[in-house]
Every structure is written in C-alpha cells, then in structure tokens.
PDB file of C-alpha atoms in Angstrom:
ATOM      1  CA  UNK R  80     -12.496   8.489 -59.193  1.00  0.00           C
ATOM      2  CA  UNK R  81     -11.081  10.981 -56.451  1.00  0.00           C
ATOM      3  CA  UNK R  82     -13.462  10.127 -53.218  1.00  0.00           C
ATOM      4  CA  UNK R  83     -11.939   7.451 -52.168  1.00  0.00           C
ATOM      5  CA  UNK R  84      -8.999   8.747 -52.493  1.00  0.00           C
ATOM      6  CA  UNK R  85      -9.405  11.402 -50.284  1.00  0.00           C
ATOM      7  CA  UNK R  86     -11.178   9.110 -48.137  1.00  0.00           C
ATOM      8  CA  UNK R  87      -8.727   6.797 -47.371  1.00  0.00           C
ATOM      9  CA  UNK R  88      -6.732   9.777 -46.797  1.00  0.00           C
ATOM     10  CA  UNK R  89      -8.946  11.417 -44.417  1.00  0.00           C
ATOM     11  CA  UNK R  90      -8.923   7.285 -42.651  1.00  0.00           C
ATOM     12  CA  UNK R  91      -5.310   7.622 -42.686  1.00  0.00           C
ATOM     13  CA  UNK R  92      -5.069  10.902 -40.773  1.00  0.00           C
ATOM     14  CA  UNK R  93      -7.746  10.309 -38.624  1.00  0.00           C
ATOM     15  CA  UNK R  94      -5.583   6.148 -37.535  1.00  0.00           C
ATOM     16  CA  UNK R  95      -1.987   8.529 -37.073  1.00  0.00           C
ATOM     17  CA  UNK R  96      -3.915  11.252 -34.964  1.00  0.00           C
ATOM     18  CA  UNK R  97      -5.580   8.866 -32.365  1.00  0.00           C
ATOM     19  CA  UNK R  98      -2.160   6.818 -32.614  1.00  0.00           C
ATOM     20  CA  UNK R  99      -0.293  10.280 -31.354  1.00  0.00           C
ATOM     21  CA  UNK R 100      -3.619  11.402 -29.096  1.00  0.00           C
ATOM     22  CA  UNK R 101      -2.985   8.295 -25.938  1.00  0.00           C
ATOM     23  CA  UNK R 102      -2.005   9.522 -23.137  1.00  0.00           C
ATOM     24  CA  UNK R 103       0.961   7.989 -21.772  1.00  0.00           C
ATOM     25  CA  UNK R 104       1.264   8.131 -17.622  1.00  0.00           C
ATOM     26  CA  UNK R 105       4.303   7.564 -16.364  1.00  0.00           C
ATOM     27  CA  UNK R 106       4.917   5.554 -13.345  1.00  0.00           C
ATOM     28  CA  UNK R 107       8.404   6.840 -11.625  1.00  0.00           C
ATOM     29  CA  UNK R 108       9.605   4.344  -9.971  1.00  0.00           C
ATOM     30  CA  UNK R 109      10.082   5.005  -6.419  1.00  0.00           C
ATOM     31  CA  UNK R 110      10.803   2.466  -3.606  1.00  0.00           C
ATOM     32  CA  UNK R 111       8.015  -1.062  -4.534  1.00  0.00           C
ATOM     33  CA  UNK R 112       5.448  -0.441  -2.256  1.00  0.00           C
ATOM     34  CA  UNK R 113       4.872   3.084  -3.076  1.00  0.00           C
ATOM     35  CA  UNK R 114       5.464   2.250  -6.850  1.00  0.00           C
ATOM     36  CA  UNK R 115       2.397  -0.068  -6.429  1.00  0.00           C
ATOM     37  CA  UNK R 116       0.209   2.725  -4.998  1.00  0.00           C
ATOM     38  CA  UNK R 117       1.668   4.784  -8.122  1.00  0.00           C
ATOM     39  CA  UNK R 118       0.917   2.071 -10.414  1.00  0.00           C
ATOM     40  CA  UNK R 119      -3.243   1.980  -9.167  1.00  0.00           C
ATOM     41  CA  UNK R 120      -2.645   5.777  -9.277  1.00  0.00           C
ATOM     42  CA  UNK R 121      -2.140   5.961 -12.936  1.00  0.00           C
ATOM     43  CA  UNK R 122      -4.272   3.140 -14.272  1.00  0.00           C
ATOM     44  CA  UNK R 123      -7.059   5.195 -12.463  1.00  0.00           C
ATOM     45  CA  UNK R 124      -5.858   8.288 -14.458  1.00  0.00           C
ATOM     46  CA  UNK R 125      -5.087   6.390 -18.079  1.00  0.00           C
ATOM     47  CA  UNK R 126      -8.671   4.756 -17.482  1.00  0.00           C
ATOM     48  CA  UNK R 127     -10.714   7.813 -17.124  1.00  0.00           C
ATOM     49  CA  UNK R 128      -8.370   9.297 -19.795  1.00  0.00           C
ATOM     50  CA  UNK R 129      -8.063   6.686 -22.320  1.00  0.00           C
ATOM     51  CA  UNK R 130      -4.199   6.553 -21.990  1.00  0.00           C
ATOM     52  CA  UNK R 131      -1.484   3.420 -20.659  1.00  0.00           C
ATOM     53  CA  UNK R 132       0.945   3.469 -18.191  1.00  0.00           C
ATOM     54  CA  UNK R 133       4.747   3.058 -19.035  1.00  0.00           C
ATOM     55  CA  UNK R 134       7.197   2.396 -15.368  1.00  0.00           C
ATOM     56  CA  UNK R 135      10.016   4.005 -15.389  1.00  0.00           C
ATOM     57  CA  UNK R 136      12.952   1.969 -13.247  1.00  0.00           C
ATOM     58  CA  UNK R 137      15.809   3.783 -13.505  1.00  0.00           C
ATOM     59  CA  UNK R 138      17.996   1.115 -11.842  1.00  0.00           C
ATOM     60  CA  UNK R 139      21.600   3.408 -10.642  1.00  0.00           C
ATOM     61  CA  UNK R 140      24.626   1.114 -11.522  1.00  0.00           C
ATOM     62  CA  UNK R 141      26.843   2.336  -8.870  1.00  0.00           C
ATOM     63  CA  UNK R 142      30.494   3.781 -10.678  1.00  0.00           C
ATOM     64  CA  UNK R 143      32.499   0.902  -9.946  1.00  0.00           C
ATOM     65  CA  UNK R 144      30.280  -0.990 -11.738  1.00  0.00           C
ATOM     66  CA  UNK R 145      30.676  -1.318 -15.953  1.00  0.00           C
ATOM     67  CA  UNK R 146      27.269   0.626 -17.114  1.00  0.00           C
ATOM     68  CA  UNK R 147      26.012  -2.718 -18.660  1.00  0.00           C
ATOM     69  CA  UNK R 148      26.427  -4.949 -15.789  1.00  0.00           C
ATOM     70  CA  UNK R 149      24.523  -3.807 -12.720  1.00  0.00           C
ATOM     71  CA  UNK R 150      25.055  -4.849  -8.880  1.00  0.00           C
ATOM     72  CA  UNK R 151      21.292  -7.334  -9.638  1.00  0.00           C
ATOM     73  CA  UNK R 152      20.849  -8.801 -12.819  1.00  0.00           C
ATOM     74  CA  UNK R 153      19.254  -7.763 -15.882  1.00  0.00           C
ATOM     75  CA  UNK R 154      15.863 -10.190 -16.360  1.00  0.00           C
ATOM     76  CA  UNK R 155      16.298 -10.557 -12.555  1.00  0.00           C
ATOM     77  CA  UNK R 156      15.343  -6.828 -12.624  1.00  0.00           C
ATOM     78  CA  UNK R 157      12.977  -7.029 -15.500  1.00  0.00           C
ATOM     79  CA  UNK R 158      11.058  -9.712 -14.050  1.00  0.00           C
ATOM     80  CA  UNK R 159      10.688  -7.998 -10.386  1.00  0.00           C
ATOM     81  CA  UNK R 160       8.922  -4.652 -12.821  1.00  0.00           C
ATOM     82  CA  UNK R 161       6.973  -7.337 -15.341  1.00  0.00           C
ATOM     83  CA  UNK R 162       4.979  -9.231 -12.122  1.00  0.00           C
ATOM     84  CA  UNK R 163       4.107  -5.075 -11.340  1.00  0.00           C
ATOM     85  CA  UNK R 164       3.043  -4.027 -14.324  1.00  0.00           C
ATOM     86  CA  UNK R 165       1.225  -7.413 -14.856  1.00  0.00           C
ATOM     87  CA  UNK R 166      -1.128  -6.633 -11.744  1.00  0.00           C
ATOM     88  CA  UNK R 167      -2.332  -3.077 -13.207  1.00  0.00           C
ATOM     89  CA  UNK R 168      -5.578  -3.462 -15.230  1.00  0.00           C
ATOM     90  CA  UNK R 169      -3.871  -0.731 -17.742  1.00  0.00           C
ATOM     91  CA  UNK R 170      -1.718  -1.492 -20.959  1.00  0.00           C
ATOM     92  CA  UNK R 171       1.414  -1.105 -18.780  1.00  0.00           C
ATOM     93  CA  UNK R 172       5.131  -0.728 -21.017  1.00  0.00           C
ATOM     94  CA  UNK R 173       8.384  -1.728 -18.446  1.00  0.00           C
ATOM     95  CA  UNK R 174      11.055   0.775 -19.782  1.00  0.00           C
ATOM     96  CA  UNK R 175      14.682  -0.064 -17.421  1.00  0.00           C
ATOM     97  CA  UNK R 176      17.767   2.318 -17.920  1.00  0.00           C
ATOM     98  CA  UNK R 177      20.586   1.905 -16.478  1.00  0.00           C
ATOM     99  CA  UNK R 178      21.727   4.643 -15.567  1.00  0.00           C
ATOM    100  CA  UNK R 179      24.854   6.622 -13.061  1.00  0.00           C
ATOM    101  CA  UNK R 180      22.428   9.689 -12.789  1.00  0.00           C
ATOM    102  CA  UNK R 181      18.942   9.594 -12.679  1.00  0.00           C
ATOM    103  CA  UNK R 182      17.870  13.237 -12.969  1.00  0.00           C
ATOM    104  CA  UNK R 183      19.589  13.499 -15.734  1.00  0.00           C
ATOM    105  CA  UNK R 184      18.354  10.850 -17.207  1.00  0.00           C
ATOM    106  CA  UNK R 185      15.159  12.311 -16.926  1.00  0.00           C
ATOM    107  CA  UNK R 186      15.354  14.617 -19.333  1.00  0.00           C
ATOM    108  CA  UNK R 187      16.305  12.868 -22.320  1.00  0.00           C
ATOM    109  CA  UNK R 188      13.392   9.574 -21.243  1.00  0.00           C
ATOM    110  CA  UNK R 189      10.131  12.656 -20.225  1.00  0.00           C
ATOM    111  CA  UNK R 190       8.436  13.584 -23.335  1.00  0.00           C
ATOM    112  CA  UNK R 191       7.458  17.472 -23.165  1.00  0.00           C
ATOM    113  CA  UNK R 192       4.817  17.943 -20.692  1.00  0.00           C
ATOM    114  CA  UNK R 193       4.483  14.559 -19.575  1.00  0.00           C
ATOM    115  CA  UNK R 194       1.826  13.350 -16.968  1.00  0.00           C
ATOM    116  CA  UNK R 195       4.271  11.910 -13.899  1.00  0.00           C
ATOM    117  CA  UNK R 196       2.821   9.727 -11.572  1.00  0.00           C
ATOM    118  CA  UNK R 197       5.393   9.226  -7.952  1.00  0.00           C
ATOM    119  CA  UNK R 198       4.675   7.919  -5.203  1.00  0.00           C
ATOM    120  CA  UNK R 199       5.757   9.240  -2.171  1.00  0.00           C
ATOM    121  CA  UNK R 200       5.090   9.305   1.627  1.00  0.00           C
ATOM    122  CA  UNK R 201       4.215  13.011   3.089  1.00  0.00           C
ATOM    123  CA  UNK R 202       6.758  14.171   5.368  1.00  0.00           C
ATOM    124  CA  UNK R 203       7.078  17.985   6.758  1.00  0.00           C
ATOM    125  CA  UNK R 204      10.869  17.241   6.264  1.00  0.00           C
ATOM    126  CA  UNK R 205      12.162  17.013   1.938  1.00  0.00           C
ATOM    127  CA  UNK R 206      12.797  14.098   0.794  1.00  0.00           C
ATOM    128  CA  UNK R 207      14.978  13.470  -2.411  1.00  0.00           C
ATOM    129  CA  UNK R 208      11.589  11.858  -4.109  1.00  0.00           C
ATOM    130  CA  UNK R 209       9.859  15.361  -3.196  1.00  0.00           C
ATOM    131  CA  UNK R 210      13.036  17.313  -4.842  1.00  0.00           C
ATOM    132  CA  UNK R 211      13.028  15.165  -7.784  1.00  0.00           C
ATOM    133  CA  UNK R 212       9.308  15.602  -8.255  1.00  0.00           C
ATOM    134  CA  UNK R 213       9.613  19.507  -8.264  1.00  0.00           C
ATOM    135  CA  UNK R 214      12.359  19.668 -10.301  1.00  0.00           C
ATOM    136  CA  UNK R 215      10.077  17.481 -12.915  1.00  0.00           C
ATOM    137  CA  UNK R 216       7.148  20.634 -12.401  1.00  0.00           C
ATOM    138  CA  UNK R 217       9.804  23.255 -12.641  1.00  0.00           C
ATOM    139  CA  UNK R 218      10.253  21.285 -15.895  1.00  0.00           C
ATOM    140  CA  UNK R 219       7.047  22.022 -16.687  1.00  0.00           C
ATOM    141  CA  UNK R 220       5.884  17.957 -16.265  1.00  0.00           C
ATOM    142  CA  UNK R 221       2.687  17.438 -14.260  1.00  0.00           C
ATOM    143  CA  UNK R 222       3.238  15.377 -11.417  1.00  0.00           C
ATOM    144  CA  UNK R 223       0.972  13.541  -9.382  1.00  0.00           C
ATOM    145  CA  UNK R 224       1.304  12.686  -5.671  1.00  0.00           C
ATOM    146  CA  UNK R 225       0.346   8.615  -4.778  1.00  0.00           C
ATOM    147  CA  UNK R 226       0.346   7.480  -1.497  1.00  0.00           C
TER     148      UNK R 226
END
C-alpha cells in the first residue's frame, strides 16, 4: 500500500521539476526590425534547449501622460506584438509593461541569470541598446545579440 503513495509523490515531484526546468528565452524589444531578428534567433535557441520565448516589451510612457494612458493605445500595441509573436514556431508569450524608465523595470521583470536576446546592429560606436546589454551582462544575465 505504501508504494502507490510514494510512486505518486515521485511523479508529482518530477512534473514540478520539469515545469520549473523549462528554459525561458527573453526577447527584449528594441525596434520592430531588430525584434524580428531577435525572435528568429530566440526560436532557434528555445528549440535547441526545449524552451519557450517571452517577448518583453517595455513601452515608455512620457511624463506628461498618466502611466495608465500611453500615447499609443494598449490594444493596438498588444495586437502589433501578438502578430509578431504568432510568426514564431515556438510558444511565445507577449509581456507588455508600461514604464517611465525601462532600466529600472528590467531588474524586476527578469529572473536571475536570464537568457536575453536583443536585436542590435553592429556599430563601432556605443548605442543605447548596447549599453543596456552591457548593464544586463553586469547583472548576471546571458545576452545574445541578433542581427
């Protein structure tokens, strides 16, 4: 009689571990064209690692506007990024945050040691996106450049 209980607990423990072990590849939205490249790269990574993709969109709301009223309507933004996500061959979750300062929000929305894919063109000069990537690397995240 003790075996069914132990066996059930072991099965439950394995299912909990497998759910937690699913790797999440975070695609950080920069521009539409760069995000498309990043989604393709993330799909390859997620497929090879049996993971899923989270498209993280930090929509900056200017200070004159209330935080809950961005200058571009939220339903339009959701549709636009859902359309991008549907093109991916891997399960993709769209995660939109209305923010004032994206740098401050990144720390709270990323899990420790996340795999972050960013679309960033190759330039010899530093760009805002490259500075953000360096900041993420200093915080312990793995940053993959696409593009």
